[in-house]
CSV table of C-alpha atoms in Angstrom, one decimal:
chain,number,residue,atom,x,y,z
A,130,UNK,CA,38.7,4.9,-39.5
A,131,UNK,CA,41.0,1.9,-40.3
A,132,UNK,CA,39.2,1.5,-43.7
A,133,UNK,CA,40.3,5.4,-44.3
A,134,UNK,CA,43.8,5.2,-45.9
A,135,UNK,CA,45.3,7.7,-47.9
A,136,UNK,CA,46.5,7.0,-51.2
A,137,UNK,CA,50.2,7.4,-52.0
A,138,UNK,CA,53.5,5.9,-51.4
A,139,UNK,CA,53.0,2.3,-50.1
A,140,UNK,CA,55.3,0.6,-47.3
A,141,UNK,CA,56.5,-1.9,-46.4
A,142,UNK,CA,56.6,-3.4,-42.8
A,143,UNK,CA,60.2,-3.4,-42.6
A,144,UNK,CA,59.7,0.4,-43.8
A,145,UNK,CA,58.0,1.4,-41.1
A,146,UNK,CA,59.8,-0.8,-38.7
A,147,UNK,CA,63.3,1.0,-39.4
A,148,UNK,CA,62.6,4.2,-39.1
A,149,UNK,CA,61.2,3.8,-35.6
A,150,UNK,CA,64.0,1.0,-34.6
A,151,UNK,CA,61.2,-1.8,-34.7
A,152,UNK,CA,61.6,-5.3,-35.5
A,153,UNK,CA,58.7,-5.8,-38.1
A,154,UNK,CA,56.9,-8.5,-35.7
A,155,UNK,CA,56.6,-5.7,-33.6
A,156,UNK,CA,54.6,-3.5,-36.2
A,157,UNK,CA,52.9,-6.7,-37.4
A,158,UNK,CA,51.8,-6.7,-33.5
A,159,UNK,CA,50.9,-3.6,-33.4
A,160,UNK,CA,48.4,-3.8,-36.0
A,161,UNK,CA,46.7,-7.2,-34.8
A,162,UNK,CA,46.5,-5.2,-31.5
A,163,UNK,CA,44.3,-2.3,-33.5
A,164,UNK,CA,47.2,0.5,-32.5
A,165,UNK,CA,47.5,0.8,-36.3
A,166,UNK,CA,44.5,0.3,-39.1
A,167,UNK,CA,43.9,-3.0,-41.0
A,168,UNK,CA,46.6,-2.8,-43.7
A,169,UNK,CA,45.9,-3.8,-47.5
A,170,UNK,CA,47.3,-7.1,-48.9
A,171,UNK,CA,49.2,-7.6,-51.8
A,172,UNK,CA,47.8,-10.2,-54.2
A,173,UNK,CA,50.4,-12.9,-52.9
A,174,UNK,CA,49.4,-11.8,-49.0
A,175,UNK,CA,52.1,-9.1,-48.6
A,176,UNK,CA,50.9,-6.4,-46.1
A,177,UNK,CA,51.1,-2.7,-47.1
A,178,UNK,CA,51.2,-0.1,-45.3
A,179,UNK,CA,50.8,3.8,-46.4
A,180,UNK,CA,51.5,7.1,-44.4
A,181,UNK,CA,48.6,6.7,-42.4
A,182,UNK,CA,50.2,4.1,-41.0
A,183,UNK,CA,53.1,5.4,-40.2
A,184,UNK,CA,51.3,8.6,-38.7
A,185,UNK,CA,49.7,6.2,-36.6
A,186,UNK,CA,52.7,4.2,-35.3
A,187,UNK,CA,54.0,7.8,-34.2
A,188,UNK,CA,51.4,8.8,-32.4
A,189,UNK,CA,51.6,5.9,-30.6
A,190,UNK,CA,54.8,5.8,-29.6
A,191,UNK,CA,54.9,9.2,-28.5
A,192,UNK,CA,51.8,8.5,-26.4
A,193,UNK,CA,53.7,5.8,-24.5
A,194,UNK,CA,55.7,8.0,-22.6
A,195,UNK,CA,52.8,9.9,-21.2
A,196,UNK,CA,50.0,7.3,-20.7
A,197,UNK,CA,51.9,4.0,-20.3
A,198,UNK,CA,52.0,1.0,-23.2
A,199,UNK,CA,48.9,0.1,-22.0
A,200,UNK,CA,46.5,3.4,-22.0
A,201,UNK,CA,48.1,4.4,-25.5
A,202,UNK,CA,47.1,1.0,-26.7
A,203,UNK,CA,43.7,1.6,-25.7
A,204,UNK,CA,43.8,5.6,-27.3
A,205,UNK,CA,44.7,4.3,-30.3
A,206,UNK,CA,42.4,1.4,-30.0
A,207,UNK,CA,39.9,3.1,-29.8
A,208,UNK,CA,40.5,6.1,-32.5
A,209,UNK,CA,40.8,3.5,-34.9
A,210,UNK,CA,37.1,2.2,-34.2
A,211,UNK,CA,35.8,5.3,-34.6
A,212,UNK,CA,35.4,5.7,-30.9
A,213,UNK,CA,37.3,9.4,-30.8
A,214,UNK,CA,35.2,10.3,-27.7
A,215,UNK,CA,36.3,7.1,-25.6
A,216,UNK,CA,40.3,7.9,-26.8
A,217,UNK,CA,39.4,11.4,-25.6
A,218,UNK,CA,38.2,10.2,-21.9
A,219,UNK,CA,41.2,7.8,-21.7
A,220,UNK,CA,43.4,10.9,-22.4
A,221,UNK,CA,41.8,12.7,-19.6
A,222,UNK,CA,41.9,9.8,-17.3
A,223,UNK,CA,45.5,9.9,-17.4
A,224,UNK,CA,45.8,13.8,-17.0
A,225,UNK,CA,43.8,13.2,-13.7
A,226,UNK,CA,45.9,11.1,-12.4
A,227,UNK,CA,49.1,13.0,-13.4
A,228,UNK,CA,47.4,15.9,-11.4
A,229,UNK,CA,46.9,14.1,-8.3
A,230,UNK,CA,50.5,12.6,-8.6
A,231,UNK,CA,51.0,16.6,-9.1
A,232,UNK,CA,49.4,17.4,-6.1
A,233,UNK,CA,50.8,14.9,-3.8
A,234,UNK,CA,54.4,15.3,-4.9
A,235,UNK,CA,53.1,19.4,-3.5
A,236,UNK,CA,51.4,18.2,0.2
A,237,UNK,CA,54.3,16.5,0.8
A,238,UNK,CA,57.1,19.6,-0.2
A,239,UNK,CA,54.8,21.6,1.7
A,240,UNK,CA,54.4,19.5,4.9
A,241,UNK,CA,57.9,19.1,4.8
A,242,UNK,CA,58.8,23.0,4.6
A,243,UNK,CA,55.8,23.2,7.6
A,244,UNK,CA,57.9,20.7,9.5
A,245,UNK,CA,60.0,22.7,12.3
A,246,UNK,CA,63.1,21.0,13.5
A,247,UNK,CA,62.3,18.9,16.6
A,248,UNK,CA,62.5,20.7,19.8
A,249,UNK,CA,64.7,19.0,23.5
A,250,UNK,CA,62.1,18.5,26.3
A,251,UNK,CA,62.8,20.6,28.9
A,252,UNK,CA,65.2,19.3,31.6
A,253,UNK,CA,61.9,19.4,34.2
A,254,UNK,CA,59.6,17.3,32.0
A,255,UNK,CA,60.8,13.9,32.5
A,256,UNK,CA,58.9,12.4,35.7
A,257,UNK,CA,55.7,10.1,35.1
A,258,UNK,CA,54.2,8.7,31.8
A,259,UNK,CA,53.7,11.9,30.4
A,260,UNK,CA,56.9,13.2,30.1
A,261,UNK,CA,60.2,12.4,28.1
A,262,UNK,CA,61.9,9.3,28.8
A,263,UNK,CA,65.0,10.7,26.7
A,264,UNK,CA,66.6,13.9,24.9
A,265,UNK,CA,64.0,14.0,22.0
A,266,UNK,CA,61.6,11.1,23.2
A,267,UNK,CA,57.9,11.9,24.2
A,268,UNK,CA,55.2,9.9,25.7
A,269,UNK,CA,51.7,10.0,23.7
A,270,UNK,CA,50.4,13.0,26.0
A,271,UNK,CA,52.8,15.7,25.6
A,272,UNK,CA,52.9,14.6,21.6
A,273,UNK,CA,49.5,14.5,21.3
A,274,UNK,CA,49.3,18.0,22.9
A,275,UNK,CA,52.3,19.1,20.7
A,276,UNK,CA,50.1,18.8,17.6
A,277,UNK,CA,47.0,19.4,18.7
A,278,UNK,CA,45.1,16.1,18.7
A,279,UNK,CA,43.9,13.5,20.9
A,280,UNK,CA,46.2,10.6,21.9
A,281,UNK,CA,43.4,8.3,19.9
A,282,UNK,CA,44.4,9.7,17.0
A,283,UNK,CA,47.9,8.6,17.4
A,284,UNK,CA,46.8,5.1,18.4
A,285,UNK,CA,44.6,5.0,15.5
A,286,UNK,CA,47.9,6.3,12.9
A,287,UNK,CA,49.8,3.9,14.6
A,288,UNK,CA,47.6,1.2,13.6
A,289,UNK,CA,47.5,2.6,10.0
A,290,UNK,CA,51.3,2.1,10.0
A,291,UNK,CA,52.3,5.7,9.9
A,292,UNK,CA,54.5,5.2,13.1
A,293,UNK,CA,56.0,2.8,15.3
A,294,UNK,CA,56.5,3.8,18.8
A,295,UNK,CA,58.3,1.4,21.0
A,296,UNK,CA,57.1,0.6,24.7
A,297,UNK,CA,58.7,1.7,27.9
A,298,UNK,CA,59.8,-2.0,29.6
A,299,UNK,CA,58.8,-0.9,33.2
A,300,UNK,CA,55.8,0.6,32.6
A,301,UNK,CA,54.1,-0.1,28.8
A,302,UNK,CA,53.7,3.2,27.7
A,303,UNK,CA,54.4,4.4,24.2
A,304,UNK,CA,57.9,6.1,23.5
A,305,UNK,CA,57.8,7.8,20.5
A,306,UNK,CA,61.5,8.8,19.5
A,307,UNK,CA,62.8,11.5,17.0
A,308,UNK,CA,61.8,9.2,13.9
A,309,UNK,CA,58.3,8.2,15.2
A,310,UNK,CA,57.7,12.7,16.1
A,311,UNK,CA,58.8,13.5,13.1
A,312,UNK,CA,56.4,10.7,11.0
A,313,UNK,CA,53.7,11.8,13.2
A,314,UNK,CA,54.3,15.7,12.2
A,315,UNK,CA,54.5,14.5,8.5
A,316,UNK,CA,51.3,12.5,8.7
A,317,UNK,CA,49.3,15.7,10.9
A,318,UNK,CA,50.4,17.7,7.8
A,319,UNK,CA,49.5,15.4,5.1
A,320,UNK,CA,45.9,14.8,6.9
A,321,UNK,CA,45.3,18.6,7.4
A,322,UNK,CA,46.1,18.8,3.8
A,323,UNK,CA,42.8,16.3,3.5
A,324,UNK,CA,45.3,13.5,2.6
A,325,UNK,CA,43.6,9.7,3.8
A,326,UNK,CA,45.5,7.1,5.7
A,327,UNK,CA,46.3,5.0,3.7
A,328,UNK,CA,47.5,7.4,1.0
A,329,UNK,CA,49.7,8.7,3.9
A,330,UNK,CA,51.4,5.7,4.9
A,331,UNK,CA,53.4,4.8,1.4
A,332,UNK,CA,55.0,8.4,1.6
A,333,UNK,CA,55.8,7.7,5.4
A,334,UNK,CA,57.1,4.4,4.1
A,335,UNK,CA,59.4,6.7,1.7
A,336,UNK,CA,60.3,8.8,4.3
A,337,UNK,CA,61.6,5.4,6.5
A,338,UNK,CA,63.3,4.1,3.4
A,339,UNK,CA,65.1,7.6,2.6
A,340,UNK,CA,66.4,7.5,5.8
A,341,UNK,CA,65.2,10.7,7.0
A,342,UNK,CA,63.5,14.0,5.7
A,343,UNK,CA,66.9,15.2,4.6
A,344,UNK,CA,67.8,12.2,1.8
A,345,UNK,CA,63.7,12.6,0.6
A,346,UNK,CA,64.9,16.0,-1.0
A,347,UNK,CA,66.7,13.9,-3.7
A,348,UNK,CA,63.9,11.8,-4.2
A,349,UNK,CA,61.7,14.7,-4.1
A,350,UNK,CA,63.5,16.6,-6.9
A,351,UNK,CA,63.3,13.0,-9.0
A,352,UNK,CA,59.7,12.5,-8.0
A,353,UNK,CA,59.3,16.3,-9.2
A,354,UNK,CA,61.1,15.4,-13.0
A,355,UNK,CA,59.4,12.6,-13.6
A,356,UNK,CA,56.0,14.4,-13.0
A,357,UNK,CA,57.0,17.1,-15.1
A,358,UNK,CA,58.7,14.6,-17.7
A,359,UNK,CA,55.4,12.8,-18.2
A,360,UNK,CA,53.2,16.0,-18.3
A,361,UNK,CA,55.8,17.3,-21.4
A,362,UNK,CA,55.4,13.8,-23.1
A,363,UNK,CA,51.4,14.0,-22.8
A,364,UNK,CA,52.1,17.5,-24.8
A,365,UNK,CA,53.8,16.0,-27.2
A,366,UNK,CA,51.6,12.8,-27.6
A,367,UNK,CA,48.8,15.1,-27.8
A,368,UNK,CA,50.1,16.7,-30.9
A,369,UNK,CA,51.4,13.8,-32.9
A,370,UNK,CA,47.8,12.0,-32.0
A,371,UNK,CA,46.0,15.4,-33.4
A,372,UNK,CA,48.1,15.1,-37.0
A,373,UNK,CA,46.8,11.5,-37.0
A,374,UNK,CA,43.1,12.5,-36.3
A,375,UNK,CA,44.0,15.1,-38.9
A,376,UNK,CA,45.5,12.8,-41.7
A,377,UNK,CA,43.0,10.2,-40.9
A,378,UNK,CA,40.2,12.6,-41.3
């Protein structure tokens, strides 16, 4: 396909680099990198490029956005070896991944609107280790009970990372406080959402690092433009990469 230029106007590498505010060792690049086809030389070694290339150099620079520098550089890569098929399996590699990015931005929203707000102990439940041991504090029994699990499975997210109870100094039990409840809430919703360990434990991470579930709504509503962002810019990648297929032929 890089032998299949079209006749007409030729170009210049400064041509082509100006209208796409380029410097021309970048579209010189380009080509030894096989994002654009072999161009022609004149007879004193000049390259020359026609409207092929620059239909190329589009496409490629609106796939960036969607796919990343280096996933467009393989698309186009590969559609100028002839290898459409391959470009096509790239393409779809990266709308996989957008949809589980999709899906985990939605297990987290959800698990967050599943989240109730933390309930006080009552007044009688603080005597031995499985009681409170302050006003939102819980030992690993009555948590355990509150969601439904087995306190195993809190020593076994607790070794994953997804919380970090402290110990009680007289007796060595686990004290898991309002942060530590409401990461093990998160992480019971993100697992009954079939969510693994460790895919848990970066968003519990963000969760820390937020400061709360409150300041993860701004993230959230960034995480959800930037997902919808790159899906838009895969549209329009799409389109200019079908008018080079097109003009290509």
């Amino acid at each position: 396909m890089g032998q299949n230029l079209q006749n007409g106007e030729r170009l210049r590498p400064v041509d082509l680099a100006r209208g796409h505010g380029l410097s021309t060792q970048a579209v010189r690049n380009y080509e030894e990198a096989g994002i654009l086809p072999s161009a022609d030389r004149t007879p004193t070694g000049y390259r020359t490029y026609t409207s092929l290339h620059a239909r190329a150099l589009r496409a490629f620079l609106a796939l960036v956005p969607g796919h990343g520098h280096q996933t467009a550089t393989s698309i186009m890569r590969a559609v100028n070896q002839g290898e459409v098929d391959e470009a096509f399996r790239l393409i779809d590699d990266s709308h996989a991944q957008l949809l589980d990015d999709r899906r985990t931005l939605q297990a987290v929203e959800s698990a967050l609107r599943d989240l109730e707000p933390t309930a006080a102990p009552e007044p009688d439940a603080a005597s031995g280790p499985d009681a409170s041991s302050g006003p939102v504090d819980r030992f690993i029994g009555p948590l355990a009970e509150e969601l439904g699990i087995r306190p195993a499975t809190l020593r076994k997210w607790e070794r994953a990372g997804l919380m970090r109870p402290r110990r009680d100094p007289l007796t060595g039990y686990r004290v898991y406080d309002e942060s530590d409840v409401r990461d093990a809430r998160l992480s019971h919703q993100l697992r009954r959402g079939g969510y693994l360990l460790e895919q848990i434990a970066p968003l519990i991470a963000q969760v820390r690092s937020a400061g709360g579930l409150e300041p993860l709504e701004a993230a959230l509503t960034d995480w959800r433009g930037r997902v919808s962002a790159r899906g838009r810019a895969m549209l329009t990648g799409a389109a200019e990469l079908e008018a080079y297929l097109r003009e290509a032929g």
